[in-house]
Short mmCIF file of C-alpha atoms in Angstrom, two decimals:
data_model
loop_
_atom_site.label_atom_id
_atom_site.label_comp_id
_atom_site.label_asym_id
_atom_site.label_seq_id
_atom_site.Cartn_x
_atom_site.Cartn_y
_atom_site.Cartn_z
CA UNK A 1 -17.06 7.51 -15.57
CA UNK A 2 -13.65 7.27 -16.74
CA UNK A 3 -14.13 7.19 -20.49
CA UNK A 4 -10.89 8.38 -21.56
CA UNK A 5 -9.72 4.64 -20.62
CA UNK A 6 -12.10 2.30 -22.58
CA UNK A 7 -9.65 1.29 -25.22
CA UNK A 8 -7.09 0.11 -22.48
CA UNK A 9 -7.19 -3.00 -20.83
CA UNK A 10 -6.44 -2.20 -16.62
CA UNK A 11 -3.95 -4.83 -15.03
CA UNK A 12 -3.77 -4.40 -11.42
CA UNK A 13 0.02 -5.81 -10.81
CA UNK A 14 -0.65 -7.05 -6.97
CA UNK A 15 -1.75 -9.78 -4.78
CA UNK A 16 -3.49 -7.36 -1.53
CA UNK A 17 -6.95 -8.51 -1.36
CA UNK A 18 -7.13 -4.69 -0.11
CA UNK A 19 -6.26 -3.15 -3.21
CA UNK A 20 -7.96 -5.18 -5.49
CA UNK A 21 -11.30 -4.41 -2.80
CA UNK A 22 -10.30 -0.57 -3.41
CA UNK A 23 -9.78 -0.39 -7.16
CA UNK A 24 -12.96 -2.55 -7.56
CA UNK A 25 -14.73 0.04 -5.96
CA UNK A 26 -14.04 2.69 -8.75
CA UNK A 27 -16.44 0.72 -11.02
CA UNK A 28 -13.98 0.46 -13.78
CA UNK A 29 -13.15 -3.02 -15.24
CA UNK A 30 -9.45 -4.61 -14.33
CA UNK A 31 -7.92 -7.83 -14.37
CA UNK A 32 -5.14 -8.89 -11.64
CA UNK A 33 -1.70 -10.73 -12.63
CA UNK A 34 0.40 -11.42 -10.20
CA UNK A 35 3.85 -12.49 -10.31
CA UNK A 36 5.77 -14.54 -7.81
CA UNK A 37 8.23 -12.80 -5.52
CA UNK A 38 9.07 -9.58 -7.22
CA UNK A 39 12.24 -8.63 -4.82
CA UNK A 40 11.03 -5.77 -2.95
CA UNK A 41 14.86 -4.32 -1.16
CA UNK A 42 15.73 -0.96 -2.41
CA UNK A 43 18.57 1.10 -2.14
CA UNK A 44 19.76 2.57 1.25
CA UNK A 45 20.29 6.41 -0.03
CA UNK A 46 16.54 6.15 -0.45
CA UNK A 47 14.28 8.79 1.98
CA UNK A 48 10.71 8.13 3.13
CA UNK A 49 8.73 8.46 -0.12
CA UNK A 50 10.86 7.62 -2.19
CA UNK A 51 11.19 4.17 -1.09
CA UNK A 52 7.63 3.03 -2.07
CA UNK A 53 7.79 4.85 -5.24
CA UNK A 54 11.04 3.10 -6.28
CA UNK A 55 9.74 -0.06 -5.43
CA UNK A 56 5.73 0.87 -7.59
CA UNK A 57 7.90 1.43 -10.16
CA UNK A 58 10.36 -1.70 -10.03
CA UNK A 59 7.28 -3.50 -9.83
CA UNK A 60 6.65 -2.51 -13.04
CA UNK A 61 9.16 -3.29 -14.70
CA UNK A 62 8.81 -6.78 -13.78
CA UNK A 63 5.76 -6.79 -15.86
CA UNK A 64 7.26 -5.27 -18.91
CA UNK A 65 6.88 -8.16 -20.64
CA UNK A 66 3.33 -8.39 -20.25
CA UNK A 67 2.38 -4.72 -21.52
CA UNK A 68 0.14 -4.35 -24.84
CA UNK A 69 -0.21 -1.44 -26.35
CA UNK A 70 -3.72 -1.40 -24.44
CA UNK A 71 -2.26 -2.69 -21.46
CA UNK A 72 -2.04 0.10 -18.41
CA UNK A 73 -0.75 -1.33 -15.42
CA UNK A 74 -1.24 -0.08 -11.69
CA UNK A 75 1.41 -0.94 -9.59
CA UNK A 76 1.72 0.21 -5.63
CA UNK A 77 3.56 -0.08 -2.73
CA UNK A 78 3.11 0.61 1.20
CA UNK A 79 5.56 1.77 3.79
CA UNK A 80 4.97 2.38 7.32
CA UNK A 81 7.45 5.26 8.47
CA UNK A 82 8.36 6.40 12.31
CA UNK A 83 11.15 8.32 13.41
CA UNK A 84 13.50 7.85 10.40
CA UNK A 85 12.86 4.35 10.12
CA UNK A 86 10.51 2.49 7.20
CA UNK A 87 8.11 -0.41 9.19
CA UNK A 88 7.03 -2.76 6.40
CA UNK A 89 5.60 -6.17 6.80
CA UNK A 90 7.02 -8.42 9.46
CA UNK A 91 9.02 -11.39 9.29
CA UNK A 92 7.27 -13.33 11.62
CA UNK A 93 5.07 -13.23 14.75
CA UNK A 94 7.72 -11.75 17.50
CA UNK A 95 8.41 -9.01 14.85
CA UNK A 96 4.42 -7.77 13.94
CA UNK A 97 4.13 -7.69 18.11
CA UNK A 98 7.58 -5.85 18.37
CA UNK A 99 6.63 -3.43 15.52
CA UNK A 100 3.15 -2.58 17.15
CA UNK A 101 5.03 -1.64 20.27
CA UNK A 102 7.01 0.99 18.53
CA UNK A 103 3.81 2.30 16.48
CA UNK A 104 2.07 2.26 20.25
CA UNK A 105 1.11 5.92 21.56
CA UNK A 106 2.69 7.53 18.25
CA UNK A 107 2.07 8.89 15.39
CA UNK A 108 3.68 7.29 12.43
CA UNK A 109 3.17 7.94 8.36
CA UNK A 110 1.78 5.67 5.87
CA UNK A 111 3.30 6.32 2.71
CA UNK A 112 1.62 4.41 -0.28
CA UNK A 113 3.61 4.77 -3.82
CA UNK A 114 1.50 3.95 -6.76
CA UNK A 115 3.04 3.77 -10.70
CA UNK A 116 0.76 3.82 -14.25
CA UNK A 117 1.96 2.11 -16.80
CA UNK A 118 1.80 1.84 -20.48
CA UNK A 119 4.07 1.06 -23.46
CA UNK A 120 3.90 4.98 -23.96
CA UNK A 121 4.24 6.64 -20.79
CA UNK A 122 4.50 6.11 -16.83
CA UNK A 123 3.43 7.98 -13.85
CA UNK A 124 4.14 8.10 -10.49
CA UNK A 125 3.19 9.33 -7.57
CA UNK A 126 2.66 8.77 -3.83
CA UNK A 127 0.51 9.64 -0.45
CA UNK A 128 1.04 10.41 2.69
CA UNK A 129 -1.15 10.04 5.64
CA UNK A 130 -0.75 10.25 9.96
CA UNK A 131 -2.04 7.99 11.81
CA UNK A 132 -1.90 8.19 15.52
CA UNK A 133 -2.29 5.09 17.58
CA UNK A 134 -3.44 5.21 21.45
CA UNK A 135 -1.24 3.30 23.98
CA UNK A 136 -1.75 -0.50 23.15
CA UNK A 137 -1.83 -2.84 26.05
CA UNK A 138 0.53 -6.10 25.40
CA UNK A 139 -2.16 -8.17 25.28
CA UNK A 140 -4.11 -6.30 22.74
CA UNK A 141 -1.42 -6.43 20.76
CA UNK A 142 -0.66 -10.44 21.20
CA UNK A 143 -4.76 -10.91 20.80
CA UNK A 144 -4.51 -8.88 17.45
CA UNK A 145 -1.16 -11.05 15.76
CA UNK A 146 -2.15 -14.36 17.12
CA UNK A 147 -5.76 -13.93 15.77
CA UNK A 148 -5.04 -11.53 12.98
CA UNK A 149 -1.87 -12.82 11.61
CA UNK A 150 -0.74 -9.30 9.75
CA UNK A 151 2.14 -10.62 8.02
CA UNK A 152 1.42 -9.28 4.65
CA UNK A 153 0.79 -5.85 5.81
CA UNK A 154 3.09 -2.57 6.48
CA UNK A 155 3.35 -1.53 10.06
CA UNK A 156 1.97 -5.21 10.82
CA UNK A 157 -1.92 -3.94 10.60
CA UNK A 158 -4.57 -3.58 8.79
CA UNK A 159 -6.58 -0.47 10.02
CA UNK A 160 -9.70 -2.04 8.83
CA UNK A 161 -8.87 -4.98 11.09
CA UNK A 162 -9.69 -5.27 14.78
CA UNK A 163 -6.31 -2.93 15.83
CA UNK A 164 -7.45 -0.26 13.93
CA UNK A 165 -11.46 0.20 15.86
CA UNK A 166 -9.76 -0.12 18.66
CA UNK A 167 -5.93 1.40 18.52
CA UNK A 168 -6.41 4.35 16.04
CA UNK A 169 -6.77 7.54 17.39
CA UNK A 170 -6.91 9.78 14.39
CA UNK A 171 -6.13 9.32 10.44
CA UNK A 172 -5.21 12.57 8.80
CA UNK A 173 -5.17 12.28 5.32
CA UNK A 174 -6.67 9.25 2.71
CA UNK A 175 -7.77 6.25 5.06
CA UNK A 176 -7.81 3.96 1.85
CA UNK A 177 -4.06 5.20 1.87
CA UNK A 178 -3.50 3.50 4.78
CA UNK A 179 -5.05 0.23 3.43
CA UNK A 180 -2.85 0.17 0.83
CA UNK A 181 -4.66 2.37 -2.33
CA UNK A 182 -4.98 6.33 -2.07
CA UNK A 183 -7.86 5.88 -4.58
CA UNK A 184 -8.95 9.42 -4.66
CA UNK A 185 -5.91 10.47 -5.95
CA UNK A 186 -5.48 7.53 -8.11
CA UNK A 187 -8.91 8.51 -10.06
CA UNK A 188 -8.08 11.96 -10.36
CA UNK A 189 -4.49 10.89 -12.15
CA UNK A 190 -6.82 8.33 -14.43
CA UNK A 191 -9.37 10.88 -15.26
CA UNK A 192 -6.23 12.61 -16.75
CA UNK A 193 -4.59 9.86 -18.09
#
């Protein structure tokens, strides 16, 4: 489908078995390179989206050296955000339960920031989507980390996961957003690429 992008080889700069499930299903052909612990703090004065599209696009630059002048790179990043506050993956076990206590009965934004880039150009650009959770019980929530383990994920779930069937209310807006890939909107940015 996406002809305009057969003399470029797609490098998907991330590790989430998520993202590399949702970019696979846009049938075009990518490679994954991951690099080890790309710092991911960012500056305080940042607000809401523009925390995980500074940190798409200081992913990129990390893989600089690796461009060709084929090379386009897809870079993303996920935030969880509630009340003025950014949720992103937890430290450990007491913090995922502690975080899904505050996301409990509310309705919280995913905010995924994605970044294309070549040697000539880059774009950004980010999603937004609500996602209300019903009141979680404590022990749904211990069943879910102990089993689950969501320590690579914003918000400390994965709405695909066993939380989401049973703790998601409604998702307004992209639900691959809130897996970690707003792939709608990324195709429509490749078609124009």
């Amino acid at each position: 489908m996406l002809e305009n992008l057969s003399d470029y080889k797609i490098i998907l700069g991330s590790n989430s078995p998520r993202r590399k499930e949702l970019l696979s299903a846009l049938d075009i052909p990518f490679e994954i390179k991951t690099l080890p612990d790309v710092d991911e703090s960012y500056p305080a004065t940042l607000w809401k989206e523009e925390i995980p599209v500074y940190l798409a696009k200081f992913k990129a630059q990390a893989y600089e050296n690796f461009l060709q002048d084929d090379t386009l790179l897809i870079t993303a990043d996920t935030i969880v955000w509630l009340s003025g506050k950014v949720y992103g993956k937890p430290e450990n076990e007491e913090d995922a339960k502690n975080i899904l206590r505050i996301l409990s009965g509310k309705t919280h934004e995913v905010i995924t920031g994605v970044c294309m880039t070549s040697k000539q150009k880059q774009k950004a650009f980010y999603a937004v989507t609500h996602v209300k959770f019903a009141p979680l019980k404590e022990e749904e929530i211990d069943y879910y980390v102990e089993k689950y383990k969501p320590y690579d994920k914003a918000g400390a779930y994965g709405v695909q996961e066993w939380i989401g069937y049973i703790g998601v209310e409604s998702v307004k807006g992209s639900f691959y957003n809130v897996m970690g890939l707003p792939v709608r909107m990324l195709y429509m940015y490749l078609k124009e690429w």
